Amino acid sequence: MNDTVEERADGEIPWKPPVISAIAGALVVGSLVIFALVNGPVDDPEADALILAPVPSLDVPNGYTLMTNDGDVGLKVESMTSDGGSSTVVVSSAVRGTTEPADSPPPDVAYWEMQSDGESTVMDIQFTSESAVGTTTIVFPVSDAASEPIVAAYPTASVVSESTTMEVGPDALGEPIAFGLGFEPDIAISGELVVGDGWGTVEWTSPDGMVATLDVVVTLVGTGNPDGVSHPIRLVPGYDSSLAGPDSVIVSRPLYGFGGSYGLYGDGRVIADGGPLTSIVIELEGTVVTETADALVLTFDPAGD
Amino acid sequence: MSVRLITLTIVGFLLGALAAGGVGVRVIREVRALDDATSLPAQNIARDDGYHTDPTETLISSVALVPEAATFGDDGFSISYEMTSIAPTLGTESSQDDQPLYPKRWLVEALGGEFEGIQENATEPMAVFPLMVGGSIDQVDAVRVVEAFVPGSFETPVSISGAAPEVQVGSGIDVVLIGESDNGDATTIDVQIVADDGMVREVQIVGDGPGWSESSVSGDTVTLTRSNDVEAAEFDLIVFGTTWVVIEGEFIVNIGSIDE
């Protein structure tokens, strides 16, 4: 190989440097290819946005829209009727393909809104019952809704619960008793209850316009049988399972609302059946929705397509 | 180093890079294709075939309906089916015996014509087409549910009294005061629920307002007691329960599960 310089001098191609250079180029690009394979594609925020945008999913059947606080449950408006001064919407819920229905809780919706003819109206009440499998009924104060209204569900994102116990004297029997339940910093449930001889009524509201539920249990202290065999009279809401005698009428537990009223029921005993009333103990437990998830917009398709 | 040598070195580098790049792109495509084939996108981790109980199911509202059998005879054609609710029920006391759907009116296209069918009541999962006589499943071109109902809850306050003992609640439900007795401390009333058109699933009654004790039910009659501390001629009640609510649309029924 000592004659290389002479060979170049007489016009032959100098192969060695270009070949080394070609190998070097291949090595550089090959390294980049291996780097790309190991690290995957470059993150593209725009592409991510497209993936996260709501798209129809094959495994959500039959026109259901997935909840924003529970991706295994979808909602669909099934019926809308207007009657008198209100409109009633029935919404059904369904689970995704691989979800076991018995393992998934019913939709947790703080409140609903109807958009009809450019107006938004918040629900009066939402309710369901054990015999209405998978449906929720929502009543709006809309006398004549558009034929194809838009219904927005606001799923719960976070809640706070608070409980307290009040005790009042026997002279409060039959008189209105005001109560309040505070949540830091300023969310509250307030209301009034009346405790009678074996019965009670509750009315509550949220001054801050928050949606909530309120459970109330009243004990008429001293009214048990003097021999200690029977407990004092307890008054519980109509949905309390302790009422569940063989023939008892049990109502459904209220869903979240801006207020409510209901009866408190006893077991039929009155104060004269036992010892004298010495005090009235009132147990209050409230749950307030402090944050809702993104709204779920449902359209009503009268054609059922 | 001559200009020629520098040029040849640069050309050699580029040729090497291009060759490696071409092979690299091919390798990347192969690897990504393999990845796509073995891992589905996140939103498709559930069954990608979409069914919940059977490949031949028909989804109506949140209910998977699967026809079981078809019967052809001189007294008509009938289809029986099974239903499975896919509504989430964790924490509820819903009963498996509760029918989640009432597909009331059906239509069959067969033998060159259309035949109407009906399911007489919500609890018997069978549609009967009395005018379709003879034939076989092979001659059935299409089956559709043309009127279906889902259960919907209601709550209605009413007032009832001896002077006005009957109140229409709506949805085909009447409540009738059939008995009233005063035992000194309290008054007990018996209220009968009249709902006879098959479209009412469950009706119950509780007292509304002060004075009411727990109510109990026996057959179609609810017994309620109100303290005589409350002086009112009328009895305020809340009638609540579940009726069948019509849903819009027609639903083509998959009959692939029927073996003749």
Coordinates of C-alpha atoms in Angstrom, one line a residue:
Chain A
M1 CA 0.0 0.0 0.0
N2 CA 2.9 2.3 -0.2
D3 CA 2.0 3.4 -3.7
T4 CA -1.3 5.0 -2.7
V5 CA -0.1 8.5 -3.1
E6 CA 1.3 7.7 -6.5
E7 CA -2.0 6.1 -7.5
R8 CA -4.0 9.2 -6.4
A9 CA -1.6 11.3 -8.3
D10 CA -2.4 9.5 -11.6
G11 CA -6.2 10.1 -11.2
E12 CA -7.5 7.0 -9.5
I13 CA -10.2 7.4 -6.8
P14 CA -9.0 7.5 -3.2
W15 CA -11.4 4.9 -1.8
K16 CA -10.3 4.7 1.8
P17 CA -11.5 8.1 3.2
P18 CA -14.9 8.0 1.5
V19 CA -15.5 4.5 2.7
I20 CA -14.6 5.3 6.3
S21 CA -16.8 8.4 6.0
A22 CA -19.7 6.3 4.7
I23 CA -19.4 3.9 7.6
A24 CA -19.3 6.8 10.0
G25 CA -22.5 8.3 8.5
A26 CA -24.2 5.0 8.8
L27 CA -23.2 4.7 12.4
V28 CA -24.5 8.1 13.3
V29 CA -27.9 7.6 11.7
G30 CA -28.1 4.1 13.0
S31 CA -27.5 5.4 16.5
L32 CA -30.4 7.9 16.0
V33 CA -32.7 5.1 14.8
I34 CA -31.9 3.0 17.9
F35 CA -32.4 6.0 20.1
A36 CA -35.8 6.6 18.5
L37 CA -36.8 3.0 19.0
V38 CA -35.8 3.0 22.7
N39 CA -37.5 6.3 23.6
G40 CA -40.6 6.0 21.4
P41 CA -42.3 8.8 19.5
V42 CA -41.8 12.4 20.5
D43 CA -44.6 13.7 22.6
D44 CA -46.8 16.0 20.6
P45 CA -49.2 18.1 22.7
E46 CA -51.5 18.6 19.8
A47 CA -51.7 14.9 19.1
D48 CA -52.4 14.3 22.9
A49 CA -55.3 16.8 22.7
L50 CA -56.8 14.9 19.8
I51 CA -56.6 11.6 21.7
L52 CA -58.2 13.1 24.8
A53 CA -61.0 14.8 22.9
P54 CA -64.3 13.0 23.4
V55 CA -64.8 10.5 20.6
P56 CA -67.4 7.8 20.1
S57 CA -66.2 4.6 21.6
L58 CA -67.3 1.3 20.3
D59 CA -67.6 -0.3 23.7
V60 CA -70.1 2.3 25.0
P61 CA -73.3 0.9 23.6
N62 CA -76.4 2.4 22.2
G63 CA -75.6 6.1 22.3
Y64 CA -74.5 6.4 26.0
T65 CA -72.2 9.1 27.0
L66 CA -69.6 8.2 29.6
M67 CA -69.7 9.9 33.0
T68 CA -66.8 12.4 33.6
N69 CA -66.4 11.1 37.2
D70 CA -66.8 7.4 36.4
G71 CA -65.5 6.1 33.1
D72 CA -67.3 2.8 33.4
V73 CA -70.8 4.3 33.5
G74 CA -72.7 6.0 30.7
L75 CA -75.9 8.1 30.6
K76 CA -78.6 8.5 28.0
V77 CA -81.9 10.5 27.9
E78 CA -84.7 8.1 27.3
S79 CA -87.8 10.2 27.7
M80 CA -88.9 13.8 28.1
T81 CA -92.4 15.0 28.9
S82 CA -93.9 18.4 29.8
D83 CA -97.0 18.5 32.0
G84 CA -98.5 21.5 33.8
G85 CA -95.7 23.6 35.1
S86 CA -92.8 21.1 34.9
S87 CA -90.9 18.9 32.5
T88 CA -89.8 15.4 33.5
V89 CA -86.8 13.7 32.0
V90 CA -85.9 10.0 32.5
V91 CA -82.3 9.2 32.1
S92 CA -81.0 5.6 32.0
S93 CA -77.5 4.4 32.9
A94 CA -75.4 1.5 31.6
V95 CA -72.0 0.1 32.2
R96 CA -69.2 -0.5 29.6
G97 CA -68.7 -3.9 28.0
T98 CA -66.3 -5.5 30.5
T99 CA -67.8 -4.0 33.7
E100 CA -70.0 -6.1 35.9
P101 CA -73.2 -4.1 36.6
A102 CA -73.3 -5.3 40.2
D103 CA -69.7 -4.0 40.8
S104 CA -70.4 -0.5 39.6
P105 CA -72.3 2.1 41.6
P106 CA -75.2 4.1 40.0
P107 CA -74.3 7.4 38.5
D108 CA -73.3 10.0 41.1
V109 CA -74.8 13.3 39.8
A110 CA -74.8 16.4 41.9
Y111 CA -77.5 18.2 39.8
W112 CA -78.9 18.6 36.4
E113 CA -79.6 21.5 34.1
M114 CA -81.9 21.7 31.1
Q115 CA -81.1 24.0 28.1
S116 CA -84.2 24.7 26.2
D117 CA -84.8 27.5 23.7
G118 CA -81.6 29.2 24.8
E119 CA -82.6 29.2 28.5
S120 CA -80.8 27.1 31.2
T121 CA -82.8 25.9 34.1
V122 CA -81.6 24.0 37.1
M123 CA -83.5 20.9 38.3
D124 CA -86.2 21.0 41.0
I125 CA -85.5 17.4 42.2
Q126 CA -83.9 14.2 41.1
F127 CA -85.0 10.8 42.3
T128 CA -85.0 7.1 41.7
S129 CA -86.3 4.0 43.3
E130 CA -85.3 0.4 43.8
S131 CA -87.9 -0.8 41.4
A132 CA -86.7 1.5 38.6
V133 CA -83.6 -0.3 37.8
G134 CA -81.0 2.0 36.1
T135 CA -83.1 5.1 35.6
T136 CA -83.2 8.5 37.3
T137 CA -86.1 10.9 37.0
I138 CA -85.4 14.6 37.0
V139 CA -88.0 17.3 37.3
F140 CA -87.3 20.8 35.9
P141 CA -89.5 23.9 36.5
V142 CA -89.9 24.2 32.7
S143 CA -93.5 24.3 31.6
D144 CA -93.0 23.7 27.9
A145 CA -89.6 22.3 27.0
A146 CA -88.4 22.3 23.4
S147 CA -88.9 19.1 21.6
E148 CA -85.2 18.3 21.6
P149 CA -83.7 19.9 24.8
I150 CA -80.2 19.5 25.9
V151 CA -79.7 18.0 29.4
A152 CA -76.5 18.6 31.3
A153 CA -75.4 16.4 34.2
Y154 CA -72.9 17.7 36.7
P155 CA -71.2 14.7 38.3
T156 CA -69.9 15.0 41.8
A157 CA -66.1 15.4 42.1
S158 CA -65.7 16.0 45.8
V159 CA -67.9 16.1 48.8
V160 CA -67.6 16.8 52.5
S161 CA -69.6 15.3 55.3
E162 CA -70.4 16.7 58.7
S163 CA -72.4 15.4 61.6
T164 CA -73.6 16.9 64.9
T165 CA -75.9 16.0 67.7
M166 CA -78.3 18.4 69.4
E167 CA -80.3 17.8 72.6
V168 CA -83.4 19.8 73.6
G169 CA -85.8 19.6 76.5
P170 CA -89.2 17.9 76.5
D171 CA -90.9 21.2 76.2
A172 CA -89.7 21.3 72.6
L173 CA -92.1 18.5 71.7
G174 CA -94.4 19.7 68.9
E175 CA -92.5 23.0 68.5
P176 CA -90.3 24.0 65.5
I177 CA -86.7 23.3 66.3
A178 CA -84.2 25.2 64.1
F179 CA -80.9 23.5 63.2
G180 CA -77.7 24.2 61.3
L181 CA -74.9 22.2 60.1
G182 CA -71.6 24.0 59.3
F183 CA -69.0 23.1 56.8
E184 CA -65.7 25.1 56.7
P185 CA -65.4 27.8 55.7
D186 CA -69.0 28.9 55.0
I187 CA -71.1 26.1 53.5
A188 CA -74.0 25.2 55.6
I189 CA -77.2 23.3 55.7
S190 CA -80.0 24.9 57.8
G191 CA -83.5 24.0 58.4
E192 CA -86.3 23.2 60.9
L193 CA -87.7 20.1 62.3
V194 CA -90.8 19.3 64.3
V195 CA -90.8 16.3 66.7
G196 CA -94.2 15.0 67.8
D197 CA -95.4 12.1 69.8
G198 CA -94.2 9.3 67.6
W199 CA -93.6 11.3 64.5
G200 CA -91.5 14.1 63.0
T201 CA -91.0 16.3 60.0
V202 CA -87.8 17.8 58.5
E203 CA -87.3 20.7 56.1
W204 CA -83.9 21.9 55.1
T205 CA -82.1 24.0 52.5
S206 CA -78.6 25.2 51.7
P207 CA -78.3 29.0 51.9
D208 CA -75.3 28.9 49.7
G209 CA -77.1 27.0 47.0
M210 CA -75.0 23.9 47.4
V211 CA -76.4 20.5 46.6
A212 CA -76.5 18.2 49.6
T213 CA -78.2 15.3 51.4
L214 CA -79.3 15.4 55.0
D215 CA -80.0 12.4 57.3
V216 CA -81.9 13.0 60.6
V217 CA -82.5 10.6 63.4
V218 CA -84.4 11.6 66.6
T219 CA -84.5 9.7 69.9
L220 CA -87.2 10.5 72.5
V221 CA -85.1 9.9 75.6
G222 CA -86.8 8.3 78.5
T223 CA -89.7 6.8 76.5
G224 CA -88.5 3.2 76.7
N225 CA -90.3 0.7 78.8
P226 CA -89.4 1.3 82.4
D227 CA -88.3 -2.3 82.8
G228 CA -85.7 -1.6 80.3
V229 CA -86.9 -4.2 77.8
S230 CA -87.8 -1.7 75.1
H231 CA -85.7 1.0 73.7
P232 CA -86.7 4.7 73.6
I233 CA -88.8 5.7 70.6
R234 CA -86.6 6.5 67.6
L235 CA -87.9 8.5 64.6
V236 CA -86.1 7.8 61.3
P237 CA -86.6 8.9 57.7
G238 CA -88.9 6.8 55.6
Y239 CA -85.9 5.3 53.7
D240 CA -84.2 4.0 56.8
S241 CA -83.9 0.2 56.7
S242 CA -84.6 -0.1 60.4
L243 CA -88.3 0.5 59.4
A244 CA -88.2 -2.6 57.3
G245 CA -90.9 -4.6 58.9
P246 CA -92.6 -7.2 56.8
D247 CA -95.3 -4.8 55.6
S248 CA -93.5 -1.4 56.1
V249 CA -93.6 1.1 53.3
I250 CA -90.0 2.2 52.6
V251 CA -89.3 5.2 50.4
S252 CA -86.1 5.6 48.3
R253 CA -83.2 7.5 49.8
P254 CA -83.2 11.0 48.3
L255 CA -80.5 11.9 45.8
Y256 CA -78.6 15.2 46.0
G257 CA -80.8 18.3 46.1
F258 CA -80.8 22.0 46.9
G259 CA -83.1 21.3 49.8
G260 CA -85.7 18.8 50.9
S261 CA -88.5 17.8 53.3
Y262 CA -89.5 14.5 54.6
G263 CA -91.2 12.7 57.4
L264 CA -89.6 10.9 60.4
Y265 CA -91.4 7.8 61.4
G266 CA -91.5 5.7 64.5
D267 CA -92.6 2.1 65.1
G268 CA -96.2 3.0 66.2
R269 CA -95.4 3.6 69.9
V270 CA -96.3 6.8 71.6
I271 CA -94.8 8.4 74.7
A272 CA -97.6 7.2 77.0
D273 CA -96.6 3.6 76.2
G274 CA -93.3 4.0 78.2
G275 CA -91.5 6.2 80.6
P276 CA -91.8 10.0 80.6
L277 CA -89.9 12.0 77.9
T278 CA -86.8 13.6 79.5
S279 CA -85.1 15.0 76.4
I280 CA -85.0 14.9 72.6
V281 CA -81.7 14.0 71.0
I282 CA -81.4 15.0 67.3
E283 CA -78.6 13.5 65.2
L284 CA -77.8 15.3 62.0
E285 CA -75.5 14.1 59.2
G286 CA -75.1 16.1 56.1
T287 CA -73.1 15.7 52.9
V288 CA -72.4 18.6 50.6
V289 CA -71.0 18.5 47.1
T290 CA -68.1 21.0 47.1
E291 CA -66.9 20.4 43.5
T292 CA -68.4 19.0 40.4
A293 CA -66.7 17.3 37.5
D294 CA -67.0 18.6 33.9
A295 CA -70.6 18.7 32.7
L296 CA -71.9 15.8 30.7
V297 CA -74.0 17.0 27.8
L298 CA -76.8 14.7 26.8
T299 CA -79.1 15.4 23.9
F300 CA -82.5 13.9 23.6
D301 CA -83.1 12.2 20.3
P302 CA -86.8 11.6 19.9
A303 CA -86.2 9.3 16.9
G304 CA -84.1 7.1 19.2
D305 CA -81.3 6.8 16.7
Chain B
M1 CA -6.2 17.0 1.3
S2 CA -7.5 17.8 -2.1
V3 CA -10.9 19.2 -2.9
R4 CA -11.8 16.0 -4.6
L5 CA -10.9 13.9 -1.6
I6 CA -13.0 16.2 0.7
T7 CA -16.0 16.0 -1.7
L8 CA -15.7 12.2 -2.0
T9 CA -15.6 11.9 1.8
I10 CA -18.7 14.0 2.3
V11 CA -20.6 12.1 -0.4
G12 CA -19.5 8.8 1.3
F13 CA -20.8 10.1 4.6
L14 CA -24.2 11.0 3.1
L15 CA -24.5 7.7 1.3
G16 CA -23.8 5.8 4.5
A17 CA -26.3 8.0 6.4
L18 CA -29.0 7.5 3.8
A19 CA -28.6 3.8 3.6
A20 CA -28.7 3.5 7.4
G21 CA -31.7 5.8 7.5
G22 CA -33.6 3.8 5.0
V23 CA -33.1 0.6 6.9
G24 CA -33.9 2.4 10.2
V25 CA -37.2 3.8 9.0
R26 CA -38.2 0.3 7.8
V27 CA -37.3 -1.1 11.2
I28 CA -39.2 1.6 13.1
R29 CA -42.4 0.9 11.0
E30 CA -42.1 -2.8 11.6
V31 CA -41.7 -2.4 15.4
R32 CA -44.6 0.1 15.6
A33 CA -46.9 -2.2 13.6
L34 CA -46.1 -5.0 16.0
D35 CA -46.9 -2.7 19.0
D36 CA -50.3 -1.7 17.5
A37 CA -51.2 -5.3 16.9
T38 CA -50.5 -6.3 20.5
S39 CA -51.8 -3.3 22.5
L40 CA -55.1 -1.6 21.9
P41 CA -55.7 2.1 22.6
A42 CA -56.8 2.9 26.1
Q43 CA -60.4 3.6 25.2
N44 CA -60.8 0.2 23.7
I45 CA -59.7 -1.9 26.6
A46 CA -63.2 -3.2 27.0
R47 CA -64.7 -5.7 24.7
D48 CA -64.2 -4.4 21.2
D49 CA -67.1 -6.5 19.9
G50 CA -69.4 -4.4 22.1
Y51 CA -71.8 -7.0 23.4
H52 CA -72.5 -7.7 27.0
T53 CA -74.2 -11.0 27.3
D54 CA -74.3 -12.6 23.9
P55 CA -73.1 -11.8 20.4
T56 CA -76.7 -11.9 19.2
E57 CA -78.0 -9.5 21.8
T58 CA -80.1 -6.4 21.0
L59 CA -79.5 -3.4 23.2
I60 CA -82.6 -1.4 24.1
S61 CA -82.0 1.3 26.7
S62 CA -79.7 -0.4 29.3
V63 CA -81.0 -3.9 28.6
A64 CA -79.5 -6.6 26.5
L65 CA -82.3 -8.6 24.9
V66 CA -81.5 -12.1 23.5
P67 CA -84.3 -14.0 21.7
E68 CA -84.4 -17.6 22.9
A69 CA -87.0 -19.4 20.9
A70 CA -89.6 -18.9 18.1
T71 CA -92.7 -20.9 17.9
F72 CA -94.7 -21.3 14.7
G73 CA -98.2 -22.7 14.8
D74 CA -101.8 -22.4 13.7
D75 CA -102.5 -19.9 16.5
G76 CA -99.7 -17.6 15.4
F77 CA -96.0 -16.9 15.8
S78 CA -94.3 -16.1 19.1
I79 CA -90.8 -15.1 20.2
S80 CA -89.6 -15.6 23.8
Y81 CA -86.5 -13.9 25.0
E82 CA -84.2 -13.3 27.9
M83 CA -83.2 -9.9 29.2
T84 CA -80.1 -8.8 31.2
S85 CA -79.8 -5.3 32.7
I86 CA -76.5 -3.6 32.3
A87 CA -77.4 -0.8 34.6
P88 CA -75.0 -0.2 37.5
T89 CA -76.5 -1.5 40.7
L90 CA -73.7 -1.6 43.4
G91 CA -75.1 -0.5 46.7
T92 CA -78.7 -0.8 45.7
E93 CA -81.3 -3.4 46.6
S94 CA -82.7 -3.9 43.1
S95 CA -84.1 -7.3 42.6
Q96 CA -83.1 -9.6 39.7
D97 CA -86.9 -10.3 39.4
D98 CA -87.6 -6.7 38.4
Q99 CA -88.1 -6.6 34.7
P100 CA -85.8 -3.8 33.4
L101 CA -87.6 -3.3 30.1
Y102 CA -91.1 -3.8 28.7
P103 CA -90.9 -4.3 24.9
K104 CA -94.6 -4.1 24.3
R105 CA -95.2 -3.8 20.6
W106 CA -93.3 -5.7 18.0
L107 CA -93.3 -6.0 14.2
V108 CA -92.2 -9.0 12.1
E109 CA -91.5 -8.9 8.4
A110 CA -92.0 -12.3 6.9
L111 CA -93.8 -14.2 4.2
G112 CA -94.0 -11.1 2.1
G113 CA -95.9 -9.0 4.7
E114 CA -95.7 -7.3 8.1
F115 CA -97.3 -8.8 11.2
E116 CA -97.9 -6.9 14.4
G117 CA -97.1 -8.6 17.7
I118 CA -97.6 -7.7 21.3
Q119 CA -96.3 -8.6 24.7
E120 CA -99.4 -8.8 26.9
N121 CA -97.7 -7.9 30.2
A122 CA -94.4 -6.7 31.4
T123 CA -93.6 -9.8 33.4
E124 CA -93.9 -12.5 30.7
P125 CA -91.0 -12.1 28.2
M126 CA -92.9 -13.3 25.1
A127 CA -94.2 -11.5 22.1
V128 CA -97.2 -13.0 20.2
F129 CA -98.0 -12.4 16.6
P130 CA -101.5 -13.9 16.2
L131 CA -102.0 -13.1 12.5
M132 CA -98.8 -14.8 11.4
V133 CA -99.7 -18.4 10.8
G134 CA -97.2 -21.0 9.7
G135 CA -93.8 -20.3 8.3
S136 CA -90.3 -20.9 9.7
I137 CA -87.5 -18.9 11.1
D138 CA -85.8 -18.9 7.7
Q139 CA -88.8 -17.0 6.3
V140 CA -88.5 -14.2 8.9
D141 CA -86.8 -11.2 7.2
A142 CA -86.7 -8.8 10.2
V143 CA -88.0 -8.4 13.7
R144 CA -88.4 -5.0 15.4
V145 CA -89.5 -3.7 18.7
V146 CA -91.6 -0.7 17.8
E147 CA -92.7 0.4 21.3
A148 CA -90.7 -0.1 24.4
F149 CA -90.9 1.1 28.0
V150 CA -88.4 1.6 30.8
P151 CA -89.2 1.9 34.5
G152 CA -89.4 5.6 35.7
S153 CA -89.9 6.8 39.2
F154 CA -92.6 9.3 40.3
E155 CA -93.6 11.1 43.5
T156 CA -96.9 12.9 43.6
P157 CA -98.5 14.7 46.7
V158 CA -102.2 14.3 47.0
S159 CA -104.9 15.2 49.5
I160 CA -107.7 12.9 50.3
S161 CA -110.7 13.1 52.6
G162 CA -114.1 11.6 53.3
A163 CA -115.7 14.3 51.3
A164 CA -113.3 13.6 48.3
P165 CA -112.3 10.0 48.8
E166 CA -111.0 9.3 45.3
V167 CA -108.0 11.1 43.7
Q168 CA -106.5 10.6 40.3
V169 CA -102.7 10.6 40.7
G170 CA -101.9 10.3 37.0
S171 CA -100.3 7.6 34.9
G172 CA -103.5 5.6 35.3
I173 CA -103.3 5.5 39.1
D174 CA -106.2 6.3 41.4
V175 CA -106.1 6.3 45.2
V176 CA -109.3 5.7 47.1
L177 CA -110.0 6.3 50.8
I178 CA -111.9 3.1 51.8
G179 CA -111.7 3.2 55.5
E180 CA -111.3 5.7 58.4
S181 CA -111.3 4.9 62.1
D182 CA -110.6 7.2 65.1
N183 CA -109.2 5.5 68.2
G184 CA -109.0 8.6 70.3
D185 CA -105.2 9.4 70.1
A186 CA -104.9 8.8 66.3
T187 CA -106.9 8.2 63.2
T188 CA -106.2 5.2 61.0
I189 CA -107.1 5.3 57.3
D190 CA -107.0 2.6 54.6
V191 CA -106.2 3.8 51.1
Q192 CA -106.7 1.5 48.1
I193 CA -104.5 1.8 45.1
V194 CA -106.3 1.3 41.8
A195 CA -104.0 0.8 38.8
D196 CA -105.3 -1.8 36.4
D197 CA -103.8 -1.1 33.0
G198 CA -100.6 -3.0 33.4
M199 CA -98.4 0.0 33.0
V200 CA -97.9 0.6 36.7
R201 CA -95.1 -1.3 38.3
E202 CA -95.2 -0.3 41.9
V203 CA -97.2 2.2 44.0
Q204 CA -96.7 3.0 47.6
I205 CA -98.1 5.7 49.9
V206 CA -96.7 7.6 53.0
G207 CA -98.1 10.4 55.0
D208 CA -97.0 13.9 54.2
G209 CA -96.5 16.5 56.9
P210 CA -96.9 16.3 60.7
G211 CA -98.5 13.5 62.7
W212 CA -97.9 10.5 60.5
S213 CA -96.5 7.1 61.8
E214 CA -95.0 4.4 59.7
S215 CA -97.4 3.1 57.0
S216 CA -97.9 -0.5 56.1
V217 CA -99.2 -2.3 53.0
S218 CA -101.3 -5.3 52.5
G219 CA -102.2 -6.3 48.9
D220 CA -103.5 -3.1 47.1
T221 CA -104.3 -1.3 50.4
V222 CA -102.0 0.9 52.5
T223 CA -102.8 1.6 56.1
L224 CA -101.7 4.9 57.6
T225 CA -102.0 6.4 61.0
R226 CA -102.0 10.1 61.9
S227 CA -101.9 11.6 65.4
N228 CA -105.1 13.4 66.4
D229 CA -102.8 16.2 67.5
V230 CA -103.1 17.3 63.9
E231 CA -106.5 18.8 63.3
A232 CA -107.2 18.6 59.6
A233 CA -110.1 17.2 57.6
E234 CA -107.9 16.3 54.7
F235 CA -105.1 13.7 54.8
D236 CA -102.0 14.8 52.9
L237 CA -100.2 11.9 51.3
I238 CA -97.3 11.3 49.0
V239 CA -98.0 8.6 46.3
F240 CA -94.8 7.3 44.9
G241 CA -93.5 4.4 42.9
T242 CA -92.6 3.3 39.4
T243 CA -94.5 3.3 36.1
W244 CA -93.5 2.2 32.6
V245 CA -92.2 5.2 30.6
V246 CA -92.2 5.0 26.8
I247 CA -88.9 5.5 25.1
E248 CA -88.6 6.7 21.6
G249 CA -87.4 4.7 18.6
E250 CA -87.6 1.3 16.9
F251 CA -85.1 -1.4 17.6
I252 CA -84.1 -4.1 15.2
V253 CA -83.9 -7.4 17.1
N254 CA -81.1 -9.8 16.3
I255 CA -82.6 -13.2 15.9
G256 CA -79.3 -15.0 15.3
S257 CA -79.6 -16.8 18.6
I258 CA -82.8 -18.6 17.6
D259 CA -82.5 -22.2 16.6
E260 CA -85.7 -23.5 15.0

